[in-house]
Short mmCIF file of C-alpha atoms and ligand atoms in Angstrom, two decimals:
data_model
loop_
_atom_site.label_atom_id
_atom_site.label_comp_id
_atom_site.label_asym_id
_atom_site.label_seq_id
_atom_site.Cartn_x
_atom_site.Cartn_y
_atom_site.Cartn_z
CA UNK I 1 6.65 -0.89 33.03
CA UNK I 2 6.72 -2.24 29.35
CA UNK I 3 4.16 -5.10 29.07
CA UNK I 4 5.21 -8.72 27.13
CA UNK I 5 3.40 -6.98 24.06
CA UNK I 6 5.49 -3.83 23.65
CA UNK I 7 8.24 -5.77 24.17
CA UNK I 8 7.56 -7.69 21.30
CA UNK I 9 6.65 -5.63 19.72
CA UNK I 10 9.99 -3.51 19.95
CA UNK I 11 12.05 -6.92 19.40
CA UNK I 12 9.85 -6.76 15.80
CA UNK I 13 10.86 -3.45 15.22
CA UNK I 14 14.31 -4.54 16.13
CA UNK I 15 14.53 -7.11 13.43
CA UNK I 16 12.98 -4.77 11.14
CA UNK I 17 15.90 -2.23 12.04
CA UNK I 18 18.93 -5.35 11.25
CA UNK I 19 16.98 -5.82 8.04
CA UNK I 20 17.39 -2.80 6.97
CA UNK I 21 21.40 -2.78 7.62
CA UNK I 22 22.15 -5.59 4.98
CA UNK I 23 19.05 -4.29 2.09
CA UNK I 24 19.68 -0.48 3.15
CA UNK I 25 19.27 2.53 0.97
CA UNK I 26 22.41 1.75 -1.31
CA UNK I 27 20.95 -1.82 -2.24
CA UNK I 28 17.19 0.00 -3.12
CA UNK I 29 19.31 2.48 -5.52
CA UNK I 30 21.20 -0.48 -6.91
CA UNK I 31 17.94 -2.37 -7.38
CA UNK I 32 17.06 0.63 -9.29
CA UNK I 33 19.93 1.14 -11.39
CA UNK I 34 19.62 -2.47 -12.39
CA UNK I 35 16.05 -2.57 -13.00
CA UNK I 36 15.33 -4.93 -10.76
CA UNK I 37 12.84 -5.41 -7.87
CA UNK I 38 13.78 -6.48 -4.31
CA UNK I 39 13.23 -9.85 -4.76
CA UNK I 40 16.48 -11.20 -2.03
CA UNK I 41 14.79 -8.39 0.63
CA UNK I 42 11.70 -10.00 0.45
CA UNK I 43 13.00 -13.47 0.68
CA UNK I 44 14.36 -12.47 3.54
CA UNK I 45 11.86 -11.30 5.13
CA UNK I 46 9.86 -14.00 4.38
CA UNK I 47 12.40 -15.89 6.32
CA UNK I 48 12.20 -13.69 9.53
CA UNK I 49 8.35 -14.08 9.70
CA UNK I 50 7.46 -10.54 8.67
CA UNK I 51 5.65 -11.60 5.48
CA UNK I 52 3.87 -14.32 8.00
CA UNK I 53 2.59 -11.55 9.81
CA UNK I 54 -1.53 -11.40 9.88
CA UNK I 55 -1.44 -15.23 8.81
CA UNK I 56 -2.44 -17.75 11.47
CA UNK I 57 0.20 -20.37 12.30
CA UNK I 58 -2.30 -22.72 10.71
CA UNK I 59 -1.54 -21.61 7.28
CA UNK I 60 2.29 -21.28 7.88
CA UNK I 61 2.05 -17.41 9.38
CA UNK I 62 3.29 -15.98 12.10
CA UNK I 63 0.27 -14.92 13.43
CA UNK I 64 0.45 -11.08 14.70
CA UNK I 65 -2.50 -8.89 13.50
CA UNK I 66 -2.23 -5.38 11.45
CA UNK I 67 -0.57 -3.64 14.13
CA UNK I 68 2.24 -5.66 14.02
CA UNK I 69 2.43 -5.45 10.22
CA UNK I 70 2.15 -1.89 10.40
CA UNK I 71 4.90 -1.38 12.42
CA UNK I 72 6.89 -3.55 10.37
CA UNK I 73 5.84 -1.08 7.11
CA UNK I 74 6.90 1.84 9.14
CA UNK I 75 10.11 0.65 10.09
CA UNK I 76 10.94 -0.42 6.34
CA UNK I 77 9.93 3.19 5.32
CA UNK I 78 11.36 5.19 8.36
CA UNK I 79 14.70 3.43 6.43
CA UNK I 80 13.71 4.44 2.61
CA UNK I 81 13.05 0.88 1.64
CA UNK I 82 9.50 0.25 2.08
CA UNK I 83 7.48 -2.07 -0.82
CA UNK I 84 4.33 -1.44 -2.40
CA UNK I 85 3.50 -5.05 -2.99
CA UNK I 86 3.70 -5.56 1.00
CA UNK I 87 0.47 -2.79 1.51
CA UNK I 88 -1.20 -5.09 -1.43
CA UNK I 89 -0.21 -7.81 -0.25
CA UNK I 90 -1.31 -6.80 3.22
CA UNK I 91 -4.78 -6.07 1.87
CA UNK I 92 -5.16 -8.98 -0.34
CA UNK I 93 -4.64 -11.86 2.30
CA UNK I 94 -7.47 -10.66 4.37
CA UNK I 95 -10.38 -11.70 1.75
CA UNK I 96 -8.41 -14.92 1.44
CA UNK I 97 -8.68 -15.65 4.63
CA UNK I 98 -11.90 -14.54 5.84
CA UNK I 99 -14.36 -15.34 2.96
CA UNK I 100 -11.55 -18.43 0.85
CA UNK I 101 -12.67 -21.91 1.00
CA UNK I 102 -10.18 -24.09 2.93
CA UNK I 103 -8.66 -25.55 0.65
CA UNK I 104 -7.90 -21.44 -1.10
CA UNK I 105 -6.18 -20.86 1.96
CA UNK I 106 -4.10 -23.75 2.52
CA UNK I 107 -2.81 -22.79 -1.03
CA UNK I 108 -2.47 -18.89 -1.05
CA UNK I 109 -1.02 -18.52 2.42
CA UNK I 110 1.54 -20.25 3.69
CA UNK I 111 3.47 -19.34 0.20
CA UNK I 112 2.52 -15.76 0.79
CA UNK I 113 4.03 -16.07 4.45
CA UNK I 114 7.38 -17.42 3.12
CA UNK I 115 7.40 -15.10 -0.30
CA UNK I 116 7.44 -18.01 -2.38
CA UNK I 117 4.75 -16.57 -4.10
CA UNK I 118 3.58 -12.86 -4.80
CA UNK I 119 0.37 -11.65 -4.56
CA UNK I 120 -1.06 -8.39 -6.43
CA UNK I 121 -4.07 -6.36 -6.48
CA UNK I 122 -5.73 -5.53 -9.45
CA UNK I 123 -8.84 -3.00 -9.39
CA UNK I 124 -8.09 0.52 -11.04
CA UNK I 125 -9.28 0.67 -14.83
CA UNK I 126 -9.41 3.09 -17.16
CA UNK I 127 -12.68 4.44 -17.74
CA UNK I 128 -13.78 3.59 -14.05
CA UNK I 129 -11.09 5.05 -11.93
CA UNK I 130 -12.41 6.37 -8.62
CA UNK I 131 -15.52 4.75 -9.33
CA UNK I 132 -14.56 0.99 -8.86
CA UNK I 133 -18.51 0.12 -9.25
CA UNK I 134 -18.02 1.39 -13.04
CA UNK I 135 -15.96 -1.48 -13.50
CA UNK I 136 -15.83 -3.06 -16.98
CA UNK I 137 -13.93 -6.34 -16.87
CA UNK I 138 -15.97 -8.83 -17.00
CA UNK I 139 -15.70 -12.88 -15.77
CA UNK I 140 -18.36 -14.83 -18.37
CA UNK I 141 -19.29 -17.82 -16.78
CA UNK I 142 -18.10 -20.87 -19.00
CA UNK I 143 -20.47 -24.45 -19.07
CA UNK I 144 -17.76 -26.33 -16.85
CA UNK I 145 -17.87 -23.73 -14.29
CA UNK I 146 -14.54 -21.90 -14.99
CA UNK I 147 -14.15 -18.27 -16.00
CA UNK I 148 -13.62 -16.31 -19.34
CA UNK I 149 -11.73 -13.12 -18.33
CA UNK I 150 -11.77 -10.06 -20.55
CA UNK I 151 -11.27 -6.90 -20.06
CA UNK I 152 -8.48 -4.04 -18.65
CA UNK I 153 -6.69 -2.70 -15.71
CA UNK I 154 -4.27 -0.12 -14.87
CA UNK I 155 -1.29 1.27 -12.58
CA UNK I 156 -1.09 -1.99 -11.26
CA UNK I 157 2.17 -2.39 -9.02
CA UNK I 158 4.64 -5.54 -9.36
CA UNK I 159 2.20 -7.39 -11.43
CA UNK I 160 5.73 -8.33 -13.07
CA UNK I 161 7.32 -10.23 -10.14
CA UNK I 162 3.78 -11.52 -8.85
CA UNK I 163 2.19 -14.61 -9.56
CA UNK I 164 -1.32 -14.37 -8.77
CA UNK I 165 -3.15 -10.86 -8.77
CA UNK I 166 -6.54 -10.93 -6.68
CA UNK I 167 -8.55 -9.25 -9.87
CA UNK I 168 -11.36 -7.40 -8.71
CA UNK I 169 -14.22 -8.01 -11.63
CA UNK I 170 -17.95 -7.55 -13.05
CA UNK I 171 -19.93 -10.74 -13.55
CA UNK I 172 -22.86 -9.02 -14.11
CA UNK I 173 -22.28 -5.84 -16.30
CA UNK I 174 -23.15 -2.41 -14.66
CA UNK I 175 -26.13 -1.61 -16.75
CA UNK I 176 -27.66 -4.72 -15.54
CA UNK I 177 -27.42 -4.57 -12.26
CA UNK I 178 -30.28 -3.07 -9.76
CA UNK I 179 -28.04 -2.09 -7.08
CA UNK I 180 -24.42 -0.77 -8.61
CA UNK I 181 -22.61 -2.65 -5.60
CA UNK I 182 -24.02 -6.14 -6.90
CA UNK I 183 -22.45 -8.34 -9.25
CA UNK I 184 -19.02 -7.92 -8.54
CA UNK I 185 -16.55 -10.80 -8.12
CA UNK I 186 -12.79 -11.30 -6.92
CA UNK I 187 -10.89 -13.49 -8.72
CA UNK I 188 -7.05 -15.18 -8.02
CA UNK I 189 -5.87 -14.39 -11.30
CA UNK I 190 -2.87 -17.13 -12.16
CA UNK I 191 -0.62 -14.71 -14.46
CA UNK I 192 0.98 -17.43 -16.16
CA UNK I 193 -2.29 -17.82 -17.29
CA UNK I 194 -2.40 -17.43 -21.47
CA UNK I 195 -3.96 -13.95 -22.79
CA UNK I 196 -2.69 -11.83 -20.03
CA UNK I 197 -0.66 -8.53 -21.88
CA UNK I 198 1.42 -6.28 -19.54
CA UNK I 199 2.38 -3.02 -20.62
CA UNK I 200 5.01 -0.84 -18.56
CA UNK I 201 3.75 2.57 -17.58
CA UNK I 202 6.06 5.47 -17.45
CA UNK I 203 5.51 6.51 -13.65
CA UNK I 204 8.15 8.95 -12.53
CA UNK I 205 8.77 7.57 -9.10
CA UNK I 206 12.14 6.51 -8.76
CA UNK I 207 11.40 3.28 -6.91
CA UNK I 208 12.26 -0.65 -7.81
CA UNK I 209 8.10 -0.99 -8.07
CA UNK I 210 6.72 -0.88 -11.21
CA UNK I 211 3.21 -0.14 -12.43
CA UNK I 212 1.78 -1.57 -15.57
CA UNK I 213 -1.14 -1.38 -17.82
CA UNK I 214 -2.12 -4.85 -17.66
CA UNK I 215 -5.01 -6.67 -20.73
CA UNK I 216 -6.94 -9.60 -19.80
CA UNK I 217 -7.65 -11.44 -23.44
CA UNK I 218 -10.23 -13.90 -22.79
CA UNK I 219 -7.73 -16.03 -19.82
CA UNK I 220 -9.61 -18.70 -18.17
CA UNK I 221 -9.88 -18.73 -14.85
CA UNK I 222 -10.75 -21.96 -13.30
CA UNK I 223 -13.75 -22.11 -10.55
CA UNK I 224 -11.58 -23.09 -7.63
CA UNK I 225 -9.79 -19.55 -8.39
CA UNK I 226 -13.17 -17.70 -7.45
CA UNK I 227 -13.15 -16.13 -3.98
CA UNK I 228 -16.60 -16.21 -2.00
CA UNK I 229 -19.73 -15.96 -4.08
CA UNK I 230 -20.45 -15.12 -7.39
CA UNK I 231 -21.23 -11.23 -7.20
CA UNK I 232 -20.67 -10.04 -3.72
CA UNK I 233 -17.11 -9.29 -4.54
CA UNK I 234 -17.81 -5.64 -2.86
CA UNK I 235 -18.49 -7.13 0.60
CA UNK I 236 -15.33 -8.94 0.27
CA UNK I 237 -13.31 -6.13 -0.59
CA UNK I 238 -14.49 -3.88 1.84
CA UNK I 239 -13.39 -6.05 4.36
CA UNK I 240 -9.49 -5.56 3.30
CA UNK I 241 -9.47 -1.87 2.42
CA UNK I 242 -9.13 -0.72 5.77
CA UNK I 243 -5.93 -2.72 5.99
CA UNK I 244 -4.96 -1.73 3.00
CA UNK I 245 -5.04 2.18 4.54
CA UNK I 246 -3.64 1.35 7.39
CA UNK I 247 -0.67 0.20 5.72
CA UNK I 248 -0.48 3.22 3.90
CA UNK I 249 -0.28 4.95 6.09
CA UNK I 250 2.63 3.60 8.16
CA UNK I 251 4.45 4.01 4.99
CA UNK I 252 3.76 6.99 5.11
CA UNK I 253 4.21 7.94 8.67
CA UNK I 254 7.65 5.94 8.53
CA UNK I 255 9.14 7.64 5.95
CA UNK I 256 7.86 11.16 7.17
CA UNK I 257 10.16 11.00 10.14
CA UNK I 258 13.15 9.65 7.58
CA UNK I 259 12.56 13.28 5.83
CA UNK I 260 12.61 15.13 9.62
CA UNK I 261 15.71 13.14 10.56
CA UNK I 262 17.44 13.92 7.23
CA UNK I 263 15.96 17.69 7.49
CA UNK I 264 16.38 18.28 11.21
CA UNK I 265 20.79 16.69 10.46
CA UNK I 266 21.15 19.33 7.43
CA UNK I 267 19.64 22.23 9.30
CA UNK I 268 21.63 21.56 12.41
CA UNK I 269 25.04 21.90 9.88
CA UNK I 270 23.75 24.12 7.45
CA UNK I 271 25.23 27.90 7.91
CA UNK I 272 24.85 30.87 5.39
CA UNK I 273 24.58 33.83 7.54
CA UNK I 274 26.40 34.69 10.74
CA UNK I 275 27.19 31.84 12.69
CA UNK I 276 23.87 30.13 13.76
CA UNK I 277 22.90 27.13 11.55
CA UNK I 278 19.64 27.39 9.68
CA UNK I 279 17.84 25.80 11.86
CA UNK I 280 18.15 28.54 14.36
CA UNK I 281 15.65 30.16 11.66
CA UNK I 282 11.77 29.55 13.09
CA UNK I 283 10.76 29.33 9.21
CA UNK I 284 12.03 26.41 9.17
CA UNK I 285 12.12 24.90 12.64
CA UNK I 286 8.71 25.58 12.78
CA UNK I 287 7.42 23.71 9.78
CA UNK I 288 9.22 21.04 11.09
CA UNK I 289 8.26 21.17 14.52
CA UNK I 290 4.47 21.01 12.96
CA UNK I 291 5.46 18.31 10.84
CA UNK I 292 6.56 16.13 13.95
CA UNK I 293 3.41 16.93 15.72
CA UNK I 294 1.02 15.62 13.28
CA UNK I 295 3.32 12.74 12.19
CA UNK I 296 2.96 11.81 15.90
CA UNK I 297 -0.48 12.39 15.84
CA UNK I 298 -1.30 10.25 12.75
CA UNK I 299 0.26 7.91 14.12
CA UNK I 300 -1.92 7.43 17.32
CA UNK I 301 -5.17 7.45 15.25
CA UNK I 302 -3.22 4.52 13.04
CA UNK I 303 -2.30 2.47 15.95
CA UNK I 304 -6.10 3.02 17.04
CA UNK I 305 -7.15 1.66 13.88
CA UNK I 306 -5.01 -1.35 13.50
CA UNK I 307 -5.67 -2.45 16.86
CA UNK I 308 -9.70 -1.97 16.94
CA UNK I 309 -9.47 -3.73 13.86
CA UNK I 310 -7.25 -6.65 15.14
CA UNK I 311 -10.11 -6.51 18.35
CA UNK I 312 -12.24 -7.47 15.33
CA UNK I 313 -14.35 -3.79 15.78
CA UNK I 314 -15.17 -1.56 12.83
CA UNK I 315 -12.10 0.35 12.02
CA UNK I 316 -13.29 2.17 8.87
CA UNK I 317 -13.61 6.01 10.38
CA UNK I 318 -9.95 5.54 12.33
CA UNK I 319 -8.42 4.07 8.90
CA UNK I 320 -9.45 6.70 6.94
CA UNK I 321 -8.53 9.13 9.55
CA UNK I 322 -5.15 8.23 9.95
CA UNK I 323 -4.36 7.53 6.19
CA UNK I 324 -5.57 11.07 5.45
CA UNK I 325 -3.51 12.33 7.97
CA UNK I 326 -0.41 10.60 7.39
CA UNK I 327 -0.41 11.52 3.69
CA UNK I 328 -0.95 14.77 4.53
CA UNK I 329 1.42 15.08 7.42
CA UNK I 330 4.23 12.90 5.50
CA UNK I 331 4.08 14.87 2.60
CA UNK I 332 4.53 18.54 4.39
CA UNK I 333 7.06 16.91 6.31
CA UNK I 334 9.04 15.72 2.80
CA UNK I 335 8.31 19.49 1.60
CA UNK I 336 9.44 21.64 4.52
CA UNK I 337 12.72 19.07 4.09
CA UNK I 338 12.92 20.04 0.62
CA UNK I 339 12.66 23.94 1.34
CA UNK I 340 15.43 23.38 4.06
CA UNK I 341 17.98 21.64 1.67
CA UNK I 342 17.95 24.90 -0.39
CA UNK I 343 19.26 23.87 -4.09
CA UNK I 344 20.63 20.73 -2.82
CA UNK I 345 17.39 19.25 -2.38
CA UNK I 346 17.02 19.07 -6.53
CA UNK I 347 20.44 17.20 -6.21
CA UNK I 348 19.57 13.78 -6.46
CA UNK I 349 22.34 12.53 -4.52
CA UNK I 350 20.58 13.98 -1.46
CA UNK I 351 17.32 11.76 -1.98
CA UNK I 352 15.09 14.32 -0.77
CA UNK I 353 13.36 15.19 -4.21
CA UNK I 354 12.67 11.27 -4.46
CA UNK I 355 10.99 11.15 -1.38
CA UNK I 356 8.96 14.15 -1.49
CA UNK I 357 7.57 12.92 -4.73
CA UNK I 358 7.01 9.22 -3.28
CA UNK I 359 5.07 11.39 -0.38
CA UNK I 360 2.78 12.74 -2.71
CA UNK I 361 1.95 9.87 -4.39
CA UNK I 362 0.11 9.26 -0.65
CA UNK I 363 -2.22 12.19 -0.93
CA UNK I 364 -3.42 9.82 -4.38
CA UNK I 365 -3.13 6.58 -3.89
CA UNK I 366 -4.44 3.87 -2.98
CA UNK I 367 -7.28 6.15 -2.72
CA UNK I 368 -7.03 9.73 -2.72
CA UNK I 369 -8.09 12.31 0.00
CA UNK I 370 -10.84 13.61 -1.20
CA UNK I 371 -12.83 10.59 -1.24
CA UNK I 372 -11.56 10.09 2.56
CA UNK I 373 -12.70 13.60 3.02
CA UNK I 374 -16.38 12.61 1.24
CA UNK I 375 -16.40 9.45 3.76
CA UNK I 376 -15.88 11.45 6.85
CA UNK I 377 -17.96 13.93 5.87
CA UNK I 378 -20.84 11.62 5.18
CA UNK I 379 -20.40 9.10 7.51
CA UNK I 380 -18.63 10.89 10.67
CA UNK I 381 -20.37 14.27 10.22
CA UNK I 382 -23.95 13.02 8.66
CA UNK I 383 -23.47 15.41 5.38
CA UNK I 384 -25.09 14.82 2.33
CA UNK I 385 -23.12 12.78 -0.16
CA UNK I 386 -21.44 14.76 -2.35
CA UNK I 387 -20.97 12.73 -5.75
C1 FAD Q 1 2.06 4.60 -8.23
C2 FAD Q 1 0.66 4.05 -8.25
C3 FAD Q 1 0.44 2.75 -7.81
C4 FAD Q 1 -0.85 2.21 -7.87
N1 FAD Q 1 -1.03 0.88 -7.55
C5 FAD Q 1 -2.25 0.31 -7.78
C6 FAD Q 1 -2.42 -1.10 -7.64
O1 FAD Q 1 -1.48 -1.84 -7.26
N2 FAD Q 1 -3.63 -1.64 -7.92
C7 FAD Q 1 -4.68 -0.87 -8.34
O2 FAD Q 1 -5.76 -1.42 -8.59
N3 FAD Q 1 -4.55 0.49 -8.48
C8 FAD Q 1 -3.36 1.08 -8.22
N4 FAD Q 1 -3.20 2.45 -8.38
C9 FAD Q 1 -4.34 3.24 -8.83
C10 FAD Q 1 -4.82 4.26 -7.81
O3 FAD Q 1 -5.45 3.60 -6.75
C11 FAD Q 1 -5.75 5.20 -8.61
O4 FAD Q 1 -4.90 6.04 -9.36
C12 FAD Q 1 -6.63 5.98 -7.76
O5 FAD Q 1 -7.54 5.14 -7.11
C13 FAD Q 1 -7.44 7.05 -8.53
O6 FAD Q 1 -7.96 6.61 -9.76
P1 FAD Q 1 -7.68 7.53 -11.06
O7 FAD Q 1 -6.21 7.63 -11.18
O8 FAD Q 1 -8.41 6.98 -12.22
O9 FAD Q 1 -8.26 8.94 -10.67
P2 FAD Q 1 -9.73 9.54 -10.98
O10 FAD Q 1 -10.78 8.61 -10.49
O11 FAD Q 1 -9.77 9.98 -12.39
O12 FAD Q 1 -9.74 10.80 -10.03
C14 FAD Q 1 -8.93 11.96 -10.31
C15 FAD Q 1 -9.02 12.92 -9.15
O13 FAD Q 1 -10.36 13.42 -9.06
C16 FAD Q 1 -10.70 13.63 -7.70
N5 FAD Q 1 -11.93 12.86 -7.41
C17 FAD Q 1 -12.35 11.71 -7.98
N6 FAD Q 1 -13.54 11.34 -7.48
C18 FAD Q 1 -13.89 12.28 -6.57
C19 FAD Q 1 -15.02 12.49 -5.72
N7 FAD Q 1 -16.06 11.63 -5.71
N8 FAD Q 1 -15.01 13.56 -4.89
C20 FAD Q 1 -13.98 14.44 -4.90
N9 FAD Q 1 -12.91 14.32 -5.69
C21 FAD Q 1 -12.85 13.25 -6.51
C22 FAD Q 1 -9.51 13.18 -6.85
O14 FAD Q 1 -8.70 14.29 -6.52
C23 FAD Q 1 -8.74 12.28 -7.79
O15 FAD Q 1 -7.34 12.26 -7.49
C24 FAD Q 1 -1.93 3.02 -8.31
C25 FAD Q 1 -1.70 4.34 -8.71
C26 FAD Q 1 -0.42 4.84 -8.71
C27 FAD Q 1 -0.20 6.24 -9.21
#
């Protein structure tokens, strides 16, 4: 018997599913032709209540916890159209709402619930990369409190359609700091803000997100814009990072099974020798089979993780877990697709190529395997750290 939560759970999936019938594949390649983002998709589903999702009711959400807004990121990516500003978006509400003031949340989330106003995440820099503690942007304190931002960040996604980017930044430099996870603060950067440069970056995913190279030139941030306390930014973060995978991996999870459906359809009607289709052949069916198993598998750790972290119980080991695994199992999944499609697969029109490269981008981003790998080794397995 299906409790009252599966079933809602399936109606969300549901109105995921009719979603994805009016902004289907054909509107994300027109998007892309015209250089535009998905800005009517994501009205919509501000509408529906799926941007609402992880938001009290309080502050105009729809309530729901990360499981539901993973399943909604599957869904969107089991049908090729899934977002990259929803798994920031995902991650940057939770700071907000645990650590804002009141009067931070009351402005930030209702108008992220509806999609009247975007939300970005801005960490990665140049010369720190992995190493967000090696972060050089730096928020000078000013004499009436405010902020003086300088300083530079890059491959940040849909910082062009956003309107606030939670900036992730030193107030204390890293030489002067005792303990390298001190004296970092997060920021709601307004980016209409004067001295803020954004420079396109030629990523080759064919997508409608964008990543830029963005230059803070001394913008002033005003004090109300601060989130929690002055240098203990790291806390803060930590707190929505394990969202942040989770999301991640539903994406990629969702849009692993897109490449088996589209695989297992062409192998089923594919014949070059005799009379059996090529997916009579085990060197493929098997790869595929293995794909399927893991996806599935992935999947249970992620649904493990979003819910012990909706329970409010550490979900840092099953996060990691299951975005590692999803990456991996996605991307394998894209690939044995890609084998199967022969020379068609390079043919564009097929948009397999496009996801197997979007797939790998999960093995990278928004934090790559290895340092998952480093975490369970140190922290599941009690290894030395290894960097
Ligand atoms: C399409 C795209 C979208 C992105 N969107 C955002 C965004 O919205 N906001 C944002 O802030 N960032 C974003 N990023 C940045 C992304 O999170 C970083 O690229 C990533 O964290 C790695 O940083 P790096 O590229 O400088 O790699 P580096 O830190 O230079 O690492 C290079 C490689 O070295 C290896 N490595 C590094 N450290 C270790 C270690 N300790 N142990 C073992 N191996 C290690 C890993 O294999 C790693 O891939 C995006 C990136 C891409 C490509």
């Amino acid at each position: 018997m299906t409790s009252g939560v599966e079933q809602q759970r399936a109606l969300l999936r549901d109105s995921v599913a009719q979603l994805c019938k009016k902004y289907d594949r054909n509107y994300w390649k027109r998007c892309i032709a015209e250089d535009r983002w998905v800005d009517d998709m994501w009205h919509e589903m501000g509408e529906l209540g799926l941007l609402g999702l992880t938001v009290p009711e309080t502050y105009g959400g729809s309530g729901g916890g990360m499981t539901e807004l993973a399943l909604v990121m599957e869904e969107l990516a089991r049908h090729g159209t899934a977002t990259l500003l929803l798994v920031v978006t995902g991650l940057s509400r939770i700071p907000i709402l645990k650590y804002g003031t009141e009067e931070q949340r009351r402005r930030f989330l209702p108008k992220t619930a509806t999609g009247e106003l975007k939300l970005c995440f801005a960490i990665t820099e140049p010369n720190a990369g992995t190493n967000t503690f090696k972060i050089e942007t730096l928020a000078t304190p000013q004499p009436d409190g405010s902020y003086c931002l300088t300083g530079q960040k890059i491959f940040i996604s849909d910082i062009h359609v956003s309107d606030y980017a939670l900036v992730v930044a030193r107030t204390t430099p890293y030489q002067q700091v005792s303990d390298r996870r001190m004296g970092l603060t997060l920021f709601l950067v307004d980016l209409h803000s004067p001295g803020i440069e954004m420079r396109p970056l030629n990523i080759g995913l064919e997508e409608p997100d964008k990543q830029f190279h963005v230059f803070f030139n001394d913008v002033p941030v005003p004090a109300e814009n601060r989130l929690g306390e002055e240098g203990m930014g790291i806390r803060y973060l930590f707190d929505g990072l394990n969202p942040e995978r989770q999301i991640g991996a539903a994406s990629a999870i969702g849009s692993g099974y897109l490449a088996l459906e589209k695989g297992v359809a062409y192998a089923k009607q594919r014949v070059v020798f005799g009379e059996d289709p090529i997916g009579h052949y085990q060197a493929l069916q098997h790869p595929m089979a293995m794909a399927r198993a893991r996806l599935d598998a992935a999947r249970l750790m992620l649904y493990r993780a979003t819910e012990r972290f909706d329970a409010g119980e550490s979900a840092a080991v099953e996060s990691n877990m299951a975005k590692l695994l999803a990456s991996e199992a996605a991307f394998d999944a894209w690939d044995i697709v890609l084998q199967a499609h022969g020379g068609y697969g390079f043919d564009r029109d097929y948009e397999i190529l496009q996801g197997w490269q979007a797939s790998r981008l999960g093995k990278t981003a928004p934090v790559n395997n290895q340092m998952i790998l480093n975490f369970i080794g140190e922290h599941v397995l009690g290894l030395p750290k290894s960097y």
